[in-house]
Coordinates of C-alpha atoms in Angstrom, one line a residue:
M1 CA -24.5 -14.0 -17.8
A2 CA -22.3 -11.2 -16.5
K3 CA -22.2 -8.7 -19.4
N4 CA -20.4 -5.4 -19.7
E5 CA -22.9 -3.2 -20.1
H6 CA -23.6 -3.0 -16.5
E7 CA -20.1 -1.3 -16.0
L8 CA -18.6 2.2 -15.6
K9 CA -17.4 4.6 -18.3
S10 CA -13.8 4.4 -19.3
W11 CA -13.1 7.9 -17.8
L12 CA -13.3 6.6 -14.3
W13 CA -11.6 3.1 -14.4
L14 CA -9.2 3.8 -17.3
W15 CA -8.4 7.5 -17.9
L16 CA -8.5 8.6 -14.2
P17 CA -5.8 6.4 -13.0
V18 CA -3.6 6.7 -16.3
G19 CA -3.8 10.4 -16.0
F20 CA -2.8 10.4 -12.7
F21 CA 0.2 8.1 -13.2
V22 CA 1.6 10.0 -16.2
F23 CA 1.0 13.4 -14.2
I24 CA 2.8 12.3 -11.1
F25 CA 5.6 10.7 -13.0
S26 CA 6.2 13.3 -15.6
S27 CA 6.5 16.0 -13.0
A28 CA 9.0 14.2 -11.0
L29 CA 11.0 13.9 -14.7
V30 CA 10.6 17.1 -15.8
S31 CA 11.2 19.1 -12.6
E32 CA 12.3 17.8 -9.1
Y33 CA 11.7 21.3 -7.6
V34 CA 8.0 21.5 -8.8
H35 CA 7.4 17.8 -7.8
A36 CA 9.1 18.3 -4.5
T37 CA 7.0 21.7 -3.6
F38 CA 3.6 20.8 -5.2
F39 CA 3.5 16.8 -5.0
V40 CA 5.2 15.7 -2.0
G41 CA 4.3 16.1 1.7
E42 CA 1.2 16.3 3.8
L43 CA -0.5 18.9 2.0
G44 CA 1.0 17.9 -1.5
I45 CA -1.2 16.8 -4.4
I46 CA -0.6 13.1 -3.7
E47 CA -1.3 12.9 -0.3
L48 CA -4.3 15.1 -0.6
A49 CA -5.7 13.3 -3.4
T50 CA -6.0 10.1 -1.3
P51 CA -8.6 11.2 1.0
I52 CA -10.5 13.2 -1.6
M53 CA -10.6 10.2 -3.9
L54 CA -12.0 8.2 -1.2
V55 CA -14.8 10.6 -0.2
P56 CA -17.1 9.4 -3.1
A57 CA -15.8 5.5 -2.4
I58 CA -17.3 6.0 1.5
I59 CA -20.6 7.6 0.1
I60 CA -21.1 5.1 -2.4
G61 CA -20.4 2.3 0.0
F62 CA -22.7 3.3 2.5
V63 CA -25.5 3.6 -0.4
I64 CA -24.9 0.0 -1.1
F65 CA -25.1 -1.3 1.9
I66 CA -28.4 0.7 3.0
N67 CA -29.7 -1.0 -0.2
R68 CA -28.3 -4.2 0.4
E69 CA -31.4 -6.1 -0.3
K70 CA -30.6 -5.3 -4.3
L71 CA -27.7 -7.6 -4.0
V72 CA -27.7 -11.4 -4.5
T73 CA -27.6 -11.8 -0.7
K74 CA -27.8 -9.3 2.0
Q75 CA -25.0 -10.8 3.8
L76 CA -22.9 -9.3 1.0
G77 CA -23.7 -5.9 2.1
Y78 CA -21.8 -6.5 5.4
W79 CA -18.6 -7.2 3.1
I80 CA -19.3 -3.8 1.5
L81 CA -19.5 -2.2 4.9
L82 CA -16.1 -3.4 5.7
V83 CA -14.8 -2.3 2.4
T84 CA -16.4 1.1 3.2
L85 CA -14.8 1.2 6.7
A86 CA -11.5 0.5 5.5
C87 CA -12.0 3.5 2.9
L88 CA -12.8 5.7 5.9
Y89 CA -10.2 4.6 8.0
I90 CA -7.4 5.1 5.0
A91 CA -8.8 8.6 4.4
G92 CA -8.9 9.7 8.3
E93 CA -5.5 8.3 8.8
E94 CA -4.3 10.2 5.4
I95 CA -4.9 13.4 7.2
S96 CA -4.5 12.3 10.6
W97 CA -8.2 12.8 11.1
G98 CA -8.2 16.4 10.4
Q99 CA -5.2 17.4 12.2
Q100 CA -2.9 18.2 8.8
L101 CA -5.7 20.4 7.6
V102 CA -6.7 22.3 10.9
G103 CA -3.3 21.9 12.6
W104 CA -4.0 21.3 16.1
G105 CA -1.5 20.0 18.7
T106 CA -1.0 16.6 19.4
P107 CA -1.9 15.8 23.0
D108 CA 1.0 14.6 25.1
W109 CA -0.1 10.9 25.6
V110 CA -0.4 10.5 21.9
K111 CA 3.1 11.6 21.5
E112 CA 4.2 8.8 24.0
V113 CA 2.8 6.0 21.6
N114 CA 2.9 7.6 18.1
D115 CA 6.3 7.9 16.3
Q116 CA 5.3 10.9 14.3
H117 CA 3.8 12.7 17.2
E118 CA 0.7 12.9 15.0
T119 CA -3.4 12.1 15.8
N120 CA -3.7 8.9 13.9
L121 CA -3.5 5.0 14.6
H122 CA -1.0 3.9 11.7
N123 CA 2.3 5.3 13.4
T124 CA 1.6 3.4 16.6
S125 CA 1.6 -0.2 15.6
S126 CA 2.7 -2.3 12.4
W127 CA -0.8 -4.1 12.9
L128 CA -2.4 -0.7 12.1
D129 CA -0.1 0.1 9.1
Q130 CA 2.0 -2.6 7.4
K131 CA -0.1 -5.4 7.8
P132 CA -3.4 -4.1 6.8
R133 CA -1.6 -2.7 3.6
L134 CA 0.0 -5.9 2.8
L135 CA -3.6 -7.6 3.0
L136 CA -4.8 -4.8 0.9
E137 CA -1.9 -5.3 -2.0
M138 CA -2.6 -9.1 -1.8
F139 CA -6.4 -8.4 -2.3
V140 CA -5.2 -6.3 -5.5
I141 CA -2.9 -8.7 -7.0
V142 CA -5.1 -11.6 -6.4
C143 CA -8.3 -10.2 -6.9
G144 CA -7.7 -6.7 -8.8
I145 CA -5.2 -8.3 -11.2
Y146 CA -5.0 -12.1 -11.5
L147 CA -8.8 -13.1 -11.3
P148 CA -10.0 -10.2 -13.8
L149 CA -7.3 -11.3 -16.5
K150 CA -7.8 -15.1 -15.9
R151 CA -11.4 -14.4 -16.5
K152 CA -11.0 -12.4 -19.5
L153 CA -8.2 -14.8 -21.1
Q154 CA -10.4 -17.9 -20.6
G155 CA -13.4 -16.0 -21.4
I156 CA -15.4 -16.9 -18.1
N157 CA -18.7 -14.9 -17.5
L158 CA -19.8 -15.2 -13.7
P159 CA -23.5 -15.7 -13.4
V160 CA -25.1 -12.5 -12.0
D161 CA -26.9 -14.8 -9.1
S162 CA -23.7 -15.8 -7.8
W163 CA -22.0 -14.0 -4.9
Q164 CA -18.5 -14.2 -7.0
Y165 CA -20.2 -11.8 -9.6
W166 CA -20.8 -9.2 -7.0
L167 CA -17.6 -9.6 -4.5
Y168 CA -15.0 -10.0 -7.1
P169 CA -13.5 -6.9 -8.9
T170 CA -14.0 -6.9 -12.6
I171 CA -11.8 -6.1 -15.4
V172 CA -12.5 -2.3 -14.8
C173 CA -10.5 -2.4 -11.4
L174 CA -7.6 -3.7 -13.5
P175 CA -5.9 -0.6 -14.7
A176 CA -5.6 1.0 -11.1
A177 CA -4.7 -2.5 -9.5
I178 CA -1.7 -2.9 -12.2
L179 CA -0.4 1.0 -11.3
A180 CA -0.9 0.4 -7.3
I181 CA 1.7 -2.6 -7.8
L182 CA 3.6 -0.8 -10.6
S183 CA 3.8 2.6 -8.7
R184 CA 5.9 0.9 -6.0
M185 CA 8.3 -1.2 -8.0
P186 CA 11.0 1.4 -8.8
E187 CA 11.5 1.7 -5.1
R188 CA 11.7 -2.0 -4.6
I189 CA 14.0 -2.5 -7.6
K190 CA 16.2 0.2 -6.1
N191 CA 16.2 -1.1 -2.9
L192 CA 17.0 -4.7 -4.0
F193 CA 20.1 -3.6 -6.3
D194 CA 21.2 -0.7 -4.2
L195 CA 20.4 1.8 -7.0
S196 CA 21.0 4.8 -5.3
G197 CA 20.5 8.1 -7.2
V198 CA 19.3 5.9 -10.5
V199 CA 15.5 6.4 -9.7
F200 CA 14.2 9.8 -9.7
D201 CA 13.1 10.9 -6.1
V202 CA 9.2 10.1 -5.6
R203 CA 7.4 9.1 -2.7
Y204 CA 6.4 6.0 -4.1
S205 CA 4.5 4.8 -0.9
E206 CA 2.0 7.6 -1.2
V207 CA 1.7 7.0 -4.9
Q208 CA 0.7 3.5 -4.1
E209 CA -1.7 4.6 -1.4
L210 CA -3.4 6.9 -4.2
Y211 CA -3.7 3.9 -6.4
F212 CA -5.4 1.7 -3.7
A213 CA -7.9 4.6 -3.1
I214 CA -8.7 4.9 -6.7
F215 CA -9.1 0.9 -7.0
L216 CA -11.5 0.9 -3.9
T217 CA -13.5 3.7 -5.6
V218 CA -14.0 2.0 -8.9
Y219 CA -14.5 -1.3 -6.9
L220 CA -17.4 0.5 -5.1
F221 CA -18.9 2.4 -8.2
S222 CA -18.5 -0.7 -10.2
I223 CA -20.6 -2.7 -7.7
R224 CA -23.3 0.2 -7.1
K225 CA -23.4 0.3 -11.1
R226 CA -24.8 -3.4 -11.2
Q227 CA -26.7 -2.7 -8.1
E228 CA -28.6 -0.4 -10.0
D229 CA -28.8 -1.8 -13.5
V230 CA -29.3 -5.6 -13.0
P231 CA -33.1 -6.5 -12.3
L232 CA -33.6 -7.8 -8.7
K233 CA -35.1 -11.1 -10.3
E234 CA -31.8 -12.0 -12.0
K235 CA -29.9 -11.7 -8.8
R236 CA -31.7 -14.4 -7.1
P237 CA -30.8 -17.9 -7.7

């Protein structure tokens, strides 16, 4: 039986995402100037917090992969590697692979294909930006919200020796998953009903990217926690 003792401390999966959410939106509500000055932009708190949040996720992801013999199947390690590389891609793209921090010039051949004239890939094609983002959002909705709630409400405990126990996000991913979806809702409602000026000015896409990062971090840390805690003999069918 899968039990909650093999899970993370609440400060990481609950209070961190909730605290960030309150911090970000209260700043916009209290002072638009403070929010625009310190929170928005390439060197703002929100955009820098995303790659910073993903650094430990990348490290933990590679640790899980290196120790993949401690998973229910070694093949599951390659899913972990894929998620880890996705974290690396998101973090690198978020800071244009260091350009935003160091400030190097963009080569002319990159400017020709990049609509923002930055050394990144996501501004060159929707296949490297919107479509991967849509896939991640669908994963968050289905596997990060729907499945954990279904298991919780129906009292379903996945067996430790099943691949689903290791692959599916657990209930600890739920707060970050919900906030990742909610963070974009004001913008979508605003655009749907043409509510210009009603919703305060926040870069909702940046906030959602941060919560995707928090979700992936909690997800990988949760798997690592169980990888360490669950005896190997219980993982094998």
